PDB file of C-alpha atoms in Angstrom:
ATOM      1  CA  MET A   1     -18.291  28.547 -20.967  1.00  0.00           C
ATOM      2  CA  ASN A   2     -21.028  28.335 -18.656  1.00  0.00           C
ATOM      3  CA  PHE A   3     -22.159  25.846 -16.297  1.00  0.00           C
ATOM      4  CA  TRP A   4     -23.637  23.762 -18.659  1.00  0.00           C
ATOM      5  CA  HIS A   5     -20.188  22.703 -20.874  1.00  0.00           C
ATOM      6  CA  TRP A   6     -18.766  22.242 -17.002  1.00  0.00           C
ATOM      7  CA  LEU A   7     -21.072  19.710 -16.388  1.00  0.00           C
ATOM      8  CA  ALA A   8     -21.038  17.459 -19.740  1.00  0.00           C
ATOM      9  CA  PHE A   9     -17.104  17.852 -19.708  1.00  0.00           C
ATOM     10  CA  GLY A  10     -17.039  15.992 -16.095  1.00  0.00           C
ATOM     11  CA  LEU A  11     -20.099  13.456 -17.223  1.00  0.00           C
ATOM     12  CA  ALA A  12     -17.769  12.612 -20.322  1.00  0.00           C
ATOM     13  CA  LEU A  13     -14.926  12.173 -18.421  1.00  0.00           C
ATOM     14  CA  LEU A  14     -16.622  10.103 -15.766  1.00  0.00           C
ATOM     15  CA  LEU A  15     -17.815   8.231 -19.139  1.00  0.00           C
ATOM     16  CA  VAL A  16     -14.146   7.602 -19.989  1.00  0.00           C
ATOM     17  CA  GLU A  17     -13.783   6.352 -16.764  1.00  0.00           C
ATOM     18  CA  LEU A  18     -15.977   3.799 -17.437  1.00  0.00           C
ATOM     19  CA  LEU A  19     -13.509   2.391 -19.948  1.00  0.00           C
ATOM     20  CA  GLY A  20     -11.371   0.877 -17.121  1.00  0.00           C
ATOM     21  CA  THR A  21      -8.653   3.991 -16.869  1.00  0.00           C
ATOM     22  CA  ALA A  22      -8.328   2.641 -13.260  1.00  0.00           C
ATOM     23  CA  GLY A  23      -9.792   5.969 -10.980  1.00  0.00           C
ATOM     24  CA  TYR A  24      -7.428   8.500 -13.547  1.00  0.00           C
ATOM     25  CA  PHE A  25     -10.523  10.143 -14.699  1.00  0.00           C
ATOM     26  CA  LEU A  26     -12.733   9.527 -12.407  1.00  0.00           C
ATOM     27  CA  TRP A  27     -11.117  13.188  -9.957  1.00  0.00           C
ATOM     28  CA  LEU A  28     -11.199  15.176 -13.110  1.00  0.00           C
ATOM     29  CA  GLY A  29     -14.872  14.411 -13.435  1.00  0.00           C
ATOM     30  CA  LEU A  30     -15.941  14.651 -10.169  1.00  0.00           C
ATOM     31  CA  SER A  31     -13.790  17.977 -10.336  1.00  0.00           C
ATOM     32  CA  GLY A  32     -15.856  18.917 -13.338  1.00  0.00           C
ATOM     33  CA  LEU A  33     -18.888  18.616 -11.806  1.00  0.00           C
ATOM     34  CA  ILE A  34     -18.229  20.817  -8.808  1.00  0.00           C
ATOM     35  CA  VAL A  35     -17.213  23.643 -11.506  1.00  0.00           C
ATOM     36  CA  GLY A  36     -20.543  23.370 -13.076  1.00  0.00           C
ATOM     37  CA  ILE A  37     -22.183  23.447  -9.748  1.00  0.00           C
ATOM     38  CA  LEU A  38     -20.435  25.650  -8.256  1.00  0.00           C
ATOM     39  CA  LEU A  39     -21.128  28.327 -11.953  1.00  0.00           C
ATOM     40  CA  THR A  40     -24.687  27.572 -11.574  1.00  0.00           C
ATOM     41  CA  PHE A  41     -24.682  29.944  -8.409  1.00  0.00           C
ATOM     42  CA  ILE A  42     -21.656  32.028  -8.799  1.00  0.00           C
ATOM     43  CA  PRO A  43     -20.649  33.444 -11.815  1.00  0.00           C
ATOM     44  CA  MET A  44     -16.558  33.122 -12.575  1.00  0.00           C
ATOM     45  CA  SER A  45     -14.587  34.477 -15.222  1.00  0.00           C
ATOM     46  CA  TRP A  46     -12.894  31.409 -17.634  1.00  0.00           C
ATOM     47  CA  GLN A  47      -9.899  31.686 -16.177  1.00  0.00           C
ATOM     48  CA  LEU A  48     -11.028  31.357 -12.315  1.00  0.00           C
ATOM     49  CA  GLN A  49     -13.444  28.309 -14.133  1.00  0.00           C
ATOM     50  CA  TRP A  50     -10.021  26.226 -14.947  1.00  0.00           C
ATOM     51  CA  ILE A  51      -8.033  27.223 -11.803  1.00  0.00           C
ATOM     52  CA  SER A  52     -10.671  25.938  -9.854  1.00  0.00           C
ATOM     53  CA  PHE A  53     -11.117  22.758 -11.934  1.00  0.00           C
ATOM     54  CA  ALA A  54      -7.695  22.230 -11.271  1.00  0.00           C
ATOM     55  CA  VAL A  55      -7.158  22.836  -7.684  1.00  0.00           C
ATOM     56  CA  PHE A  56     -10.127  20.576  -7.151  1.00  0.00           C
ATOM     57  CA  SER A  57      -8.308  17.973  -9.546  1.00  0.00           C
ATOM     58  CA  LEU A  58      -5.486  18.410  -7.425  1.00  0.00           C
ATOM     59  CA  VAL A  59      -7.260  17.781  -3.792  1.00  0.00           C
ATOM     60  CA  THR A  60      -9.860  15.096  -4.935  1.00  0.00           C
ATOM     61  CA  THR A  61      -7.118  13.201  -6.139  1.00  0.00           C
ATOM     62  CA  TRP A  62      -4.658  13.493  -3.225  1.00  0.00           C
ATOM     63  CA  LEU A  63      -7.465  12.833  -0.902  1.00  0.00           C
ATOM     64  CA  TRP A  64      -8.106   9.761  -2.625  1.00  0.00           C
ATOM     65  CA  TRP A  65      -4.267   8.656  -3.057  1.00  0.00           C
ATOM     66  CA  ARG A  66      -4.531   9.042   1.063  1.00  0.00           C
ATOM     67  CA  LYS A  67      -7.168   7.082   2.186  1.00  0.00           C
ATOM     68  CA  GLN A  68      -5.807   4.624  -0.442  1.00  0.00           C
ATOM     69  CA  LEU A  69      -2.218   4.602   0.769  1.00  0.00           C
ATOM     70  CA  SER A  70      -3.368   3.927   4.274  1.00  0.00           C
ATOM     71  CA  THR A  71      -5.824   1.220   3.045  1.00  0.00           C
ATOM     72  CA  ASP A  72      -2.715  -0.539   0.974  1.00  0.00           C
ATOM     73  CA  LYS A  73      -0.359  -0.530   3.941  1.00  0.00           C
ATOM     74  CA  GLN A  74      -3.523  -2.159   6.407  1.00  0.00           C
ATOM     75  CA  SER A  75      -3.725  -4.512   3.863  1.00  0.00           C
ATOM     76  CA  ASP A  76      -0.020  -4.868   3.547  1.00  0.00           C
ATOM     77  CA  ASP A  77       0.591  -5.575   6.777  1.00  0.00           C
ATOM     78  CA  GLN A  78      -2.564  -8.450   6.840  1.00  0.00           C
ATOM     79  CA  ARG A  79      -1.010 -10.205   3.348  1.00  0.00           C
ATOM     80  CA  GLU A  80       1.258 -13.159   3.008  1.00  0.00           C
ATOM     81  CA  LEU A  81       1.252 -13.681  -0.851  1.00  0.00           C
ATOM     82  CA  ASN A  82       4.227 -12.983  -1.645  1.00  0.00           C
ATOM     83  CA  GLN A  83       5.810 -11.937   1.040  1.00  0.00           C
ATOM     84  CA  LYS A  84       8.229 -14.584   1.502  1.00  0.00           C
ATOM     85  CA  HIS A  85       9.601 -13.541   5.380  1.00  0.00           C
ATOM     86  CA  LYS A  86       5.667 -13.587   6.858  1.00  0.00           C
ATOM     87  CA  GLN A  87       5.602 -16.934   5.304  1.00  0.00           C
ATOM     88  CA  LEU A  88       8.528 -18.138   7.683  1.00  0.00           C
ATOM     89  CA  ILE A  89       7.218 -17.207  10.672  1.00  0.00           C
ATOM     90  CA  GLY A  90       5.942 -20.534  12.069  1.00  0.00           C
ATOM     91  CA  GLN A  91       8.663 -22.646  10.197  1.00  0.00           C
ATOM     92  CA  ARG A  92      10.383 -25.026  11.996  1.00  0.00           C
ATOM     93  CA  VAL A  93      13.697 -26.467  10.840  1.00  0.00           C
ATOM     94  CA  LYS A  94      16.928 -28.097  13.046  1.00  0.00           C
ATOM     95  CA  ILE A  95      20.198 -26.655  13.379  1.00  0.00           C
ATOM     96  CA  GLU A  96      22.874 -28.831  12.571  1.00  0.00           C
ATOM     97  CA  GLN A  97      25.998 -26.969  14.614  1.00  0.00           C
ATOM     98  CA  GLU A  98      25.207 -25.687  18.237  1.00  0.00           C
ATOM     99  CA  THR A  99      25.216 -21.581  18.765  1.00  0.00           C
ATOM    100  CA  ASP A 100      26.101 -19.233  21.068  1.00  0.00           C
ATOM    101  CA  GLU A 101      23.337 -16.544  21.904  1.00  0.00           C
ATOM    102  CA  GLY A 102      23.660 -14.647  18.905  1.00  0.00           C
ATOM    103  CA  THR A 103      23.906 -14.658  15.175  1.00  0.00           C
ATOM    104  CA  PHE A 104      24.504 -17.636  13.346  1.00  0.00           C
ATOM    105  CA  ARG A 105      23.580 -19.337   9.926  1.00  0.00           C
ATOM    106  CA  VAL A 106      20.728 -21.732   9.036  1.00  0.00           C
ATOM    107  CA  LYS A 107      19.647 -23.503   6.105  1.00  0.00           C
ATOM    108  CA  LEU A 108      15.189 -22.754   5.815  1.00  0.00           C
ATOM    109  CA  GLY A 109      13.978 -24.461   2.875  1.00  0.00           C
ATOM    110  CA  ASP A 110      16.327 -24.171  -0.707  1.00  0.00           C
ATOM    111  CA  THR A 111      17.963 -21.097   1.000  1.00  0.00           C
ATOM    112  CA  THR A 112      20.265 -19.990   3.993  1.00  0.00           C
ATOM    113  CA  TRP A 113      19.690 -17.360   5.731  1.00  0.00           C
ATOM    114  CA  SER A 114      21.017 -15.555   8.867  1.00  0.00           C
ATOM    115  CA  ALA A 115      19.712 -16.296  12.249  1.00  0.00           C
ATOM    116  CA  TYR A 116      19.402 -14.860  15.750  1.00  0.00           C
ATOM    117  CA  THR A 117      18.730 -16.419  18.938  1.00  0.00           C
ATOM    118  CA  GLU A 118      18.908 -15.037  22.163  1.00  0.00           C
ATOM    119  CA  GLU A 119      20.308 -18.206  24.142  1.00  0.00           C
ATOM    120  CA  THR A 120      23.056 -20.785  23.211  1.00  0.00           C
ATOM    121  CA  ILE A 121      20.950 -23.796  21.411  1.00  0.00           C
ATOM    122  CA  PRO A 122      22.605 -27.094  21.047  1.00  0.00           C
ATOM    123  CA  ALA A 123      23.195 -29.035  17.817  1.00  0.00           C
ATOM    124  CA  LYS A 124      20.449 -30.628  16.146  1.00  0.00           C
ATOM    125  CA  THR A 125      17.791 -28.434  18.233  1.00  0.00           C
ATOM    126  CA  MET A 126      14.904 -28.019  16.519  1.00  0.00           C
ATOM    127  CA  VAL A 127      14.305 -24.307  16.193  1.00  0.00           C
ATOM    128  CA  GLU A 128      10.633 -22.355  14.926  1.00  0.00           C
ATOM    129  CA  VAL A 129      10.902 -18.789  13.228  1.00  0.00           C
ATOM    130  CA  VAL A 130       9.230 -16.520  15.627  1.00  0.00           C
ATOM    131  CA  ASP A 131      10.151 -12.796  14.222  1.00  0.00           C
ATOM    132  CA  VAL A 132      11.468 -11.541  11.103  1.00  0.00           C
ATOM    133  CA  LYS A 133      13.811  -8.456  10.901  1.00  0.00           C
ATOM    134  CA  GLY A 134      14.785  -7.521   7.577  1.00  0.00           C
ATOM    135  CA  ILE A 135      16.716 -10.669   6.146  1.00  0.00           C
ATOM    136  CA  VAL A 136      17.307 -11.958  10.230  1.00  0.00           C
ATOM    137  CA  LEU A 137      14.993 -15.160  11.489  1.00  0.00           C
ATOM    138  CA  HIS A 138      14.379 -14.519  15.765  1.00  0.00           C
ATOM    139  CA  VAL A 139      14.368 -18.040  16.003  1.00  0.00           C
ATOM    140  CA  LYS A 140      13.976 -19.624  18.947  1.00  0.00           C
ATOM    141  CA  PRO A 141      13.817 -23.291  20.673  1.00  0.00           C
ATOM    142  CA  VAL A 142      10.870 -25.082  20.315  1.00  0.00           C
ATOM    143  CA  GLU A 143       9.781 -26.836  23.665  1.00  0.00           C
ATOM    144  CA  LYS A 144       9.180 -30.783  23.406  1.00  0.00           C
TER     145      LYS A 144
END
């Protein structure tokens, strides 16, 4: 195989990517182009060409995965859609019975949640959700 074959192969993979494969062929096409460019300047056996293609494909895919993973984690921290626990922060509810410091149950919306407070709260007091850790709501009394 000569460098024209690799350039054509890389461009063909990039064209397949244009059909909407969500990035699966992007890094393979780029790797094919890299092998074609290298083969222009460095003579390589066909075995080394394919090994280079495989290594470049793995490296470029892994680098993209690392970048995308960190971007996804950052956007998950800021997103509230489909993350019920984040939507609960700031919600207020009136508790029906007096609670001591520690864990108790509170009805919020259509669900009963485990809640935690660091102080005794009298009955009929409005509390606000300030944090969610796992499935436990951390609440504090609302200042009047």
